[in-house]
Short mmCIF file of C-alpha atoms in Angstrom, two decimals:
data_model
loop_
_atom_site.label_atom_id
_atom_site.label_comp_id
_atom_site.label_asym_id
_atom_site.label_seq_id
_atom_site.Cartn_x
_atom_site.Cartn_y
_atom_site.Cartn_z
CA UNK A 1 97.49 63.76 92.30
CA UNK A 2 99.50 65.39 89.48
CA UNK A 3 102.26 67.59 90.19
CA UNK A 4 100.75 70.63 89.06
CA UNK A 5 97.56 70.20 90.80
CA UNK A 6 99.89 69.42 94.14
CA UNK A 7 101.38 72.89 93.27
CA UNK A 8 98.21 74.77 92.90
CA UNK A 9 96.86 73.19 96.26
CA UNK A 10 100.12 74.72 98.29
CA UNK A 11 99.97 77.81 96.89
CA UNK A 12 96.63 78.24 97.92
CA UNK A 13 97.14 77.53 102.01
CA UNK A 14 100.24 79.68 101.22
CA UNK A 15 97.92 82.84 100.15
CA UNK A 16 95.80 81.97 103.11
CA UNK A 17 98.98 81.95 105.33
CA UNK A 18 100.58 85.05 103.85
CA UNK A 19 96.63 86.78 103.89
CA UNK A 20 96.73 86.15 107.96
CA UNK A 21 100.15 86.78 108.66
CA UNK A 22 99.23 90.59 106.99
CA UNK A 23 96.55 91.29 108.95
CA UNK A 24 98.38 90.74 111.91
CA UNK A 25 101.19 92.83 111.33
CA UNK A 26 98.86 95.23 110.19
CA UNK A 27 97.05 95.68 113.50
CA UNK A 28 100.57 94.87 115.21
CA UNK A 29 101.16 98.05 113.54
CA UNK A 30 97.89 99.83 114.34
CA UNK A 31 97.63 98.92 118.17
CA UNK A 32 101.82 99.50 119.18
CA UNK A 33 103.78 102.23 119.37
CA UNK A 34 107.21 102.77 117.26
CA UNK A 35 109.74 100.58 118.49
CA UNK A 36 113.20 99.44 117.88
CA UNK A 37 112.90 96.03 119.39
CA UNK A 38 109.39 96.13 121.10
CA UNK A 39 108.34 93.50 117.87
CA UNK A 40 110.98 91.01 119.36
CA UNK A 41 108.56 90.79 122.70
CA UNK A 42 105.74 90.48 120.91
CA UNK A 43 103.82 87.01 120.78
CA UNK A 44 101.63 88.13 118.34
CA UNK A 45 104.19 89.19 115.59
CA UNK A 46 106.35 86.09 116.88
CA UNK A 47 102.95 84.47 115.15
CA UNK A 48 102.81 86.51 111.83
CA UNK A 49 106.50 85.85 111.69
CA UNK A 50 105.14 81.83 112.17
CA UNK A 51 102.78 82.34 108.97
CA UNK A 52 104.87 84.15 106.65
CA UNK A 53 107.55 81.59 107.48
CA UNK A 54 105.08 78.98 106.40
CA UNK A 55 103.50 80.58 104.00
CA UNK A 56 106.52 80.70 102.36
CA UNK A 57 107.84 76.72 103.16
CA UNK A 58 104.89 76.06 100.95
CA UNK A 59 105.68 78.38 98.33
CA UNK A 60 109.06 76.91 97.96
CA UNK A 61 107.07 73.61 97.83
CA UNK A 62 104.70 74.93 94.79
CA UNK A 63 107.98 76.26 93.05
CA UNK A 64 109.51 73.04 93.13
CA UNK A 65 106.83 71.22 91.99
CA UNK A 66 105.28 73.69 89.16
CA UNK A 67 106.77 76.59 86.81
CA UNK A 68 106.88 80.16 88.22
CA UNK A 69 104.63 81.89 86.24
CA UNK A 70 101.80 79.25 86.97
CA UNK A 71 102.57 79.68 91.09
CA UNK A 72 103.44 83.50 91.07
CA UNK A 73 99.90 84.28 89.86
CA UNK A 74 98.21 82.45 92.62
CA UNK A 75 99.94 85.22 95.03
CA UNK A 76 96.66 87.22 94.19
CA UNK A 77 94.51 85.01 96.72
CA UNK A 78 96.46 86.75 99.37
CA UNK A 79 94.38 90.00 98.42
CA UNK A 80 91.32 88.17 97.77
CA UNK A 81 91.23 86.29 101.09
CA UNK A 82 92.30 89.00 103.04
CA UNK A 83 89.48 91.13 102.92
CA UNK A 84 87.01 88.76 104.42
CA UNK A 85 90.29 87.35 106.83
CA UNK A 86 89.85 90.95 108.59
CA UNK A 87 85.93 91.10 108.41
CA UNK A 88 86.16 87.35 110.50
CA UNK A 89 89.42 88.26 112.55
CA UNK A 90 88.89 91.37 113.67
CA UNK A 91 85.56 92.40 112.94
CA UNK A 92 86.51 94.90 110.33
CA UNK A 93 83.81 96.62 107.52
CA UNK A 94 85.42 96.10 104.32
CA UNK A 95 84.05 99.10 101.95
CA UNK A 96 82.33 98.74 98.69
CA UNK A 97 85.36 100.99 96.96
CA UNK A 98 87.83 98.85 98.64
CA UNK A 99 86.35 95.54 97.33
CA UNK A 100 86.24 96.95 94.02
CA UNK A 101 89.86 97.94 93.81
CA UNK A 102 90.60 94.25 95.14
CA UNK A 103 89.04 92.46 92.21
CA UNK A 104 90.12 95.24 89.96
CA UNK A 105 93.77 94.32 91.33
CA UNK A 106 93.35 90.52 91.24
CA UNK A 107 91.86 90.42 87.56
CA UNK A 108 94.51 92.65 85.81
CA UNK A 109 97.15 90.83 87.33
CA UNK A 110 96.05 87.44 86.85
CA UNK A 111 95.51 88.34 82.83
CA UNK A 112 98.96 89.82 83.21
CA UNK A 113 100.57 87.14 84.34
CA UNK A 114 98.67 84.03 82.31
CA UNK A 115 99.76 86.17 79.37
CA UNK A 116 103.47 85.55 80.32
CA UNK A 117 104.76 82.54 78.73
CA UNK A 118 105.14 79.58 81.25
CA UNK A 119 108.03 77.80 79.64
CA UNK A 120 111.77 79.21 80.62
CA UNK A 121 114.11 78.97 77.76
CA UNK A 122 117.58 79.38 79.47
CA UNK A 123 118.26 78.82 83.43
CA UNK A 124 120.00 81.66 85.57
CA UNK A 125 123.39 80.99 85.37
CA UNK A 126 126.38 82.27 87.71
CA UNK A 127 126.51 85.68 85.58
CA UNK A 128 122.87 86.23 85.51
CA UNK A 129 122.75 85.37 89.45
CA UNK A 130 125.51 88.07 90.33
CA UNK A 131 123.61 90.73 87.82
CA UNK A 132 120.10 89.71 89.30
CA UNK A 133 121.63 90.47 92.93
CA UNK A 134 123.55 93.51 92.13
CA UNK A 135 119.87 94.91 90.21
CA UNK A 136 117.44 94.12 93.01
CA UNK A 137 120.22 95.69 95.40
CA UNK A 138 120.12 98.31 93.62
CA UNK A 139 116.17 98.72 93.52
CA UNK A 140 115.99 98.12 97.03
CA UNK A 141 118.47 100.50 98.22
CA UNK A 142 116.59 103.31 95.49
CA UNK A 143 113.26 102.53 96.91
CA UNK A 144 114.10 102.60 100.68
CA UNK A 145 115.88 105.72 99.93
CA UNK A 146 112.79 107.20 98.58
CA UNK A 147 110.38 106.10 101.61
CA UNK A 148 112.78 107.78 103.79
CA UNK A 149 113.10 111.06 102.70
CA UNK A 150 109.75 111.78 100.50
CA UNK A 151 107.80 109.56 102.76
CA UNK A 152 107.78 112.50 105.70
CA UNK A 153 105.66 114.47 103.70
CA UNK A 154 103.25 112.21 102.00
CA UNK A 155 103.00 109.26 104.24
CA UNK A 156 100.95 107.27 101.92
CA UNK A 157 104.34 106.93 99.76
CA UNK A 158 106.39 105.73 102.02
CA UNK A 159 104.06 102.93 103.04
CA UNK A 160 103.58 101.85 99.52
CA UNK A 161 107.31 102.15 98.14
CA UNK A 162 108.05 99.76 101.42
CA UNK A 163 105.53 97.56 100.26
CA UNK A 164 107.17 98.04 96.56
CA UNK A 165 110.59 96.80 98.05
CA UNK A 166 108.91 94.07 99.89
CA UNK A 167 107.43 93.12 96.84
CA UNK A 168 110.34 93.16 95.15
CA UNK A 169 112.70 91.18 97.51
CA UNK A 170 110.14 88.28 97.99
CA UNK A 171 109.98 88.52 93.91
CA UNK A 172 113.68 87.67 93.26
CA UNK A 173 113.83 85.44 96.80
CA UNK A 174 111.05 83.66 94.49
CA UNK A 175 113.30 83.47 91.33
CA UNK A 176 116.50 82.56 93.79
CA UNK A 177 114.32 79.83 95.19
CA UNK A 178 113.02 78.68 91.34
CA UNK A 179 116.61 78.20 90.80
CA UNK A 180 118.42 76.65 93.83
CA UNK A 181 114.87 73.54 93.02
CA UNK A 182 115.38 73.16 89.69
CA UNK A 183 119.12 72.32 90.15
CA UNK A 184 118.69 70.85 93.81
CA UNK A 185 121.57 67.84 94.44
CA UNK A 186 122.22 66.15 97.69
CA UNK A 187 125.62 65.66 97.63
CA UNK A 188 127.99 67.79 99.03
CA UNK A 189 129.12 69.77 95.69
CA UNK A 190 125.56 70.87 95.29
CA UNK A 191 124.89 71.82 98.48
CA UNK A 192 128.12 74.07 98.66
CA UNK A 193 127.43 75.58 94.98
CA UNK A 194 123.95 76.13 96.14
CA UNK A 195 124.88 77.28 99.77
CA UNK A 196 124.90 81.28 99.04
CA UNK A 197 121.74 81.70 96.95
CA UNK A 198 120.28 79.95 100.20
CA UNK A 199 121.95 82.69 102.49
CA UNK A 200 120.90 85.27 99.60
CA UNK A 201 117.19 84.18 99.83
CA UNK A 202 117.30 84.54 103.64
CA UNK A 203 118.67 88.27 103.58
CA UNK A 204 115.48 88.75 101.06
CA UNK A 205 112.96 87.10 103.13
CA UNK A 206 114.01 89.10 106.02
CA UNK A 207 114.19 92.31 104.19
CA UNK A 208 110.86 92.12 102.86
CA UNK A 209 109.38 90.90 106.49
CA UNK A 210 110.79 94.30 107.68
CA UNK A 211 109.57 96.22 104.88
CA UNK A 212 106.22 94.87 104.86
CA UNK A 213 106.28 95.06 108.42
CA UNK A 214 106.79 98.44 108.25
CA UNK A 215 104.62 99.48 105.22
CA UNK A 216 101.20 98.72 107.33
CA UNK A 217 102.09 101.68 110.08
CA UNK A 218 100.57 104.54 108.71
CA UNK A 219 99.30 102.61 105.21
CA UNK A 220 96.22 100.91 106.70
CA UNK A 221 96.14 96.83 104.84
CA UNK A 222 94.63 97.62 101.14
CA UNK A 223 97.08 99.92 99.97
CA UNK A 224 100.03 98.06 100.91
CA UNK A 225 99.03 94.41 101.10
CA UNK A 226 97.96 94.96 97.13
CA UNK A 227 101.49 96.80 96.14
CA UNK A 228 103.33 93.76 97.58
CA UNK A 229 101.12 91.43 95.60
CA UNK A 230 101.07 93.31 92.46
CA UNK A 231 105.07 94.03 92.47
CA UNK A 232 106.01 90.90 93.42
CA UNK A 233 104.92 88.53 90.30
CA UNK A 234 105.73 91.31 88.58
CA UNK A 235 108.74 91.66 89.42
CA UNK A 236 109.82 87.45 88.89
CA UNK A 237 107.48 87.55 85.61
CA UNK A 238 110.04 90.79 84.67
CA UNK A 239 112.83 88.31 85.16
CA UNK A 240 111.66 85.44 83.40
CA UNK A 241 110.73 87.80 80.53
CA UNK A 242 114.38 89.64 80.30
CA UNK A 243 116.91 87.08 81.98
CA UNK A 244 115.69 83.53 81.00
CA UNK A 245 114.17 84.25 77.38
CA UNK A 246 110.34 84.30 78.80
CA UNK A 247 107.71 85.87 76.64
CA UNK A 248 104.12 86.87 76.44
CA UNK A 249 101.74 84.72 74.51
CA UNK A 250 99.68 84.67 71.12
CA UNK A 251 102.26 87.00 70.23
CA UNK A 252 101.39 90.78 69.25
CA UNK A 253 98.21 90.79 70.51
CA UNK A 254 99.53 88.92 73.83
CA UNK A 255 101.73 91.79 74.51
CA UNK A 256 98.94 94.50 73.55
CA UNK A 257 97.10 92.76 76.34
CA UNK A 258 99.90 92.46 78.86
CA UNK A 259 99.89 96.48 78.59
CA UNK A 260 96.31 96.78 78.82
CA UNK A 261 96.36 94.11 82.02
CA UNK A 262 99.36 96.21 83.21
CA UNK A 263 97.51 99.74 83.29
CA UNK A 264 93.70 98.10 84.65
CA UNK A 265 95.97 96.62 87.73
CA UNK A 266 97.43 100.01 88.33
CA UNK A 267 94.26 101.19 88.61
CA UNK A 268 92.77 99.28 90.98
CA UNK A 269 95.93 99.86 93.73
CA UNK A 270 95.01 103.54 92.89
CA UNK A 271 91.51 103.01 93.94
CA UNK A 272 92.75 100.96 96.81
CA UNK A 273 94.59 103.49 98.30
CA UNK A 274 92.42 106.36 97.79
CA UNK A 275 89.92 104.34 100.19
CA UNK A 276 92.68 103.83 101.99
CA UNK A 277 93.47 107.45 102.32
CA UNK A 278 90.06 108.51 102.72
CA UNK A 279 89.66 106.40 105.76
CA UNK A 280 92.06 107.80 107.63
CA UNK A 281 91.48 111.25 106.32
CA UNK A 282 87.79 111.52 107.32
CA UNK A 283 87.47 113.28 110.39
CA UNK A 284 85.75 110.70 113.43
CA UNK A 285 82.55 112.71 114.70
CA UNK A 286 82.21 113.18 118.63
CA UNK A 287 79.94 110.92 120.42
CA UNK A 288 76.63 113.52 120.48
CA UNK A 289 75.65 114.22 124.37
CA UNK A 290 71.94 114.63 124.62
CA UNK A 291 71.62 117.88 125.77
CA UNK A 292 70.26 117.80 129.68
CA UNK A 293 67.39 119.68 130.93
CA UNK A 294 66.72 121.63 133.67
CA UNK A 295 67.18 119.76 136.87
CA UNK A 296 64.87 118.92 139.50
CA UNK A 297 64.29 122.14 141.78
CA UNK A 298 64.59 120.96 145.30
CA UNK A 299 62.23 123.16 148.17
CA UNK A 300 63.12 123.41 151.35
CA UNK A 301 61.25 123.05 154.09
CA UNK A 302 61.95 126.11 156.84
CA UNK A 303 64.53 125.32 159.30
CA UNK A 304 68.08 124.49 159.54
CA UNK A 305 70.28 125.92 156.90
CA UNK A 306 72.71 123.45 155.45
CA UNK A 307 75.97 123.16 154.76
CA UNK A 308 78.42 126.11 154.29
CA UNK A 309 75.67 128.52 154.22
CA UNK A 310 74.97 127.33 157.95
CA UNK A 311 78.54 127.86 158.79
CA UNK A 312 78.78 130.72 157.69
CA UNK A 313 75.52 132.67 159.30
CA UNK A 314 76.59 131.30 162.57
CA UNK A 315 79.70 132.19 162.31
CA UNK A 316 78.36 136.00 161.52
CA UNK A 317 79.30 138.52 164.49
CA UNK A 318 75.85 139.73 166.02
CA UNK A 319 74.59 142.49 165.47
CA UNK A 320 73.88 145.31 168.16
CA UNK A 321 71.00 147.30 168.10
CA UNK A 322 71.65 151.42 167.49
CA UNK A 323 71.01 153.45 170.84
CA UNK A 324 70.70 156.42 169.51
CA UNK A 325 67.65 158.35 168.36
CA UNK A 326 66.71 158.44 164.81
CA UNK A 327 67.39 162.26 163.25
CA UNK A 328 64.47 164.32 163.09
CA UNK A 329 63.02 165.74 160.13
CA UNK A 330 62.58 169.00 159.09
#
């Protein structure tokens, strides 16, 4: 087994791993109330937390053993698997509108991103690390910003711009990681020059866990899952292209394509969450009552008087007869 076919084989029990993880933090979401640190007594998100952590293990894996822009692509099998994940896991109806938007999604992208050009020409050096960090700190702090305070009215936005800075800090945790394998030593100097991209790649895998995590309450799985799939190859084909001399192939026409690929994946997430939307939009009908008949009419036989009706005519003072003689008439 070649290396590149060992890299293709990870990244697809890495989807499948990232694909489960979502759907559990999407009905984590769904099922449990807002919480500060309810999640950390949680088994179940303890689990998602399990799958993304190896989901990702095996990413790193993939990235070591084949270029980014041939692993980033295969992130789109997390929105491909996921729809029939959640019609086996939990017995969920995925619509004809939503399976559109997913191949619409998965198709753009993945002729956006085979477009990109798969050889780097220049590594991220020391400069191009600090002005990669400062950027995507930067983005992040713009786009949590924005799903705080123009989230409250349109709650579909926040849920997608925290799936947007999800995306993007598991995009440059990707190009960190890309990095720290390709110039990997054992000894001690490399381990110490290599020490704070591996504390920088931790702070990014745990700020997109929280921002994913919190992009499903409120977002349903389409909307959200997709964004953080779509922004984050993006976002690490965006670097390769600008910071280490990456470009789109067959030249001209390449790029022409990229656009076209760029605007038909943008699409598709708007038709994903508009069925998003709609679902929880639509108003649930009330269960229909049959409407009930008259009841049986229940006769009496002659006797007894029941219940408080009895009480209350023996209780009744007697009455005494009048003495006196009826008036006459005139």
């Amino acid at each position: 087994m070649n290396a590149l076919l060992a890299a293709v084989l990870l990244s697809l029990v890495s989807a499948f791993c990232y694909a489960t993880a979502a759907i559990v933090q999407e009905r984590i979401a769904a099922t449990t109330r807002p919480s500060r640190y309810g999640l950390l007594r949680s088994r179940r998100w303890w689990g998602a937390v399990a799958l993304n952590s190896l989901g990702a293990i095996l990413h790193v894996g993939a990235l070591s053993l084949g270029p980014l822009t041939v692993v980033q692509p295969l992130g789109v099998l997390t929105l491909v698997l996921a729809a029939p994940l959640a019609a086996v896991l939990v017995r969920r109806t995925v619509s004809a509108s939503a399976w559109h938007g997913i191949f619409i999604v998965s198709g753009g992208l993945a002729v956006l991103l085979v477009l990109t050009g798969s050889t780097p020409v220049r590594g991220l050096g020391g400069a191009g690390q600090i002005g990669l960090t400062v950027a995507v700190a930067c983005l992040l702090a713009l786009l949590l910003v924005t799903a705080t305070t123009a989230g409250r009215k349109v709650p579909m936005l926040r849920s997608v711009t925290l799936a947007a800075a999800a995306g993007v800090a598991y995009g440059a945790a990707s190009v960190f990681i890309k990095t720290v394998a390709d110039s990997w030593s054992p000894t001690l100097p490399g381990l110490m020059s290599t020490a704070p991209l591996m504390v920088l790649i931790g702070v990014l895998a745990a700020v997109g866990l929280a921002a994913s995590q919190s992009s499903y309450r409120g977002g349903g799985l389409a909307a959200p899952l997709a964004t953080t799939t779509v922004v984050n190859p993006a976002f690490a084909a965006a670097v390769g292209i600008v910071m280490l001399g990456e470009g789109f192939r067959f030249g001209i026409a390449g790029a022409v394509g990229a656009l076209v690929a760029g605007a038909v994946t943008a699409w598709g997430l708007a038709v994903l969450a508009a069925d998003s939307a709609g679902h929880r939009l639509r108003p649930s009908r009330p269960p229909q009552v049959p409407a009930e008949g008259p009841g049986p009419v229940v006769i009496r036989a002659p006797g007894r008087l029941s219940g408080a009706v009895h009480q209350a005519v023996v209780r009744m003072p007697p009455v005494r007869a009048s003495t006196r003689p009826p008036a006459s008439r005139r």
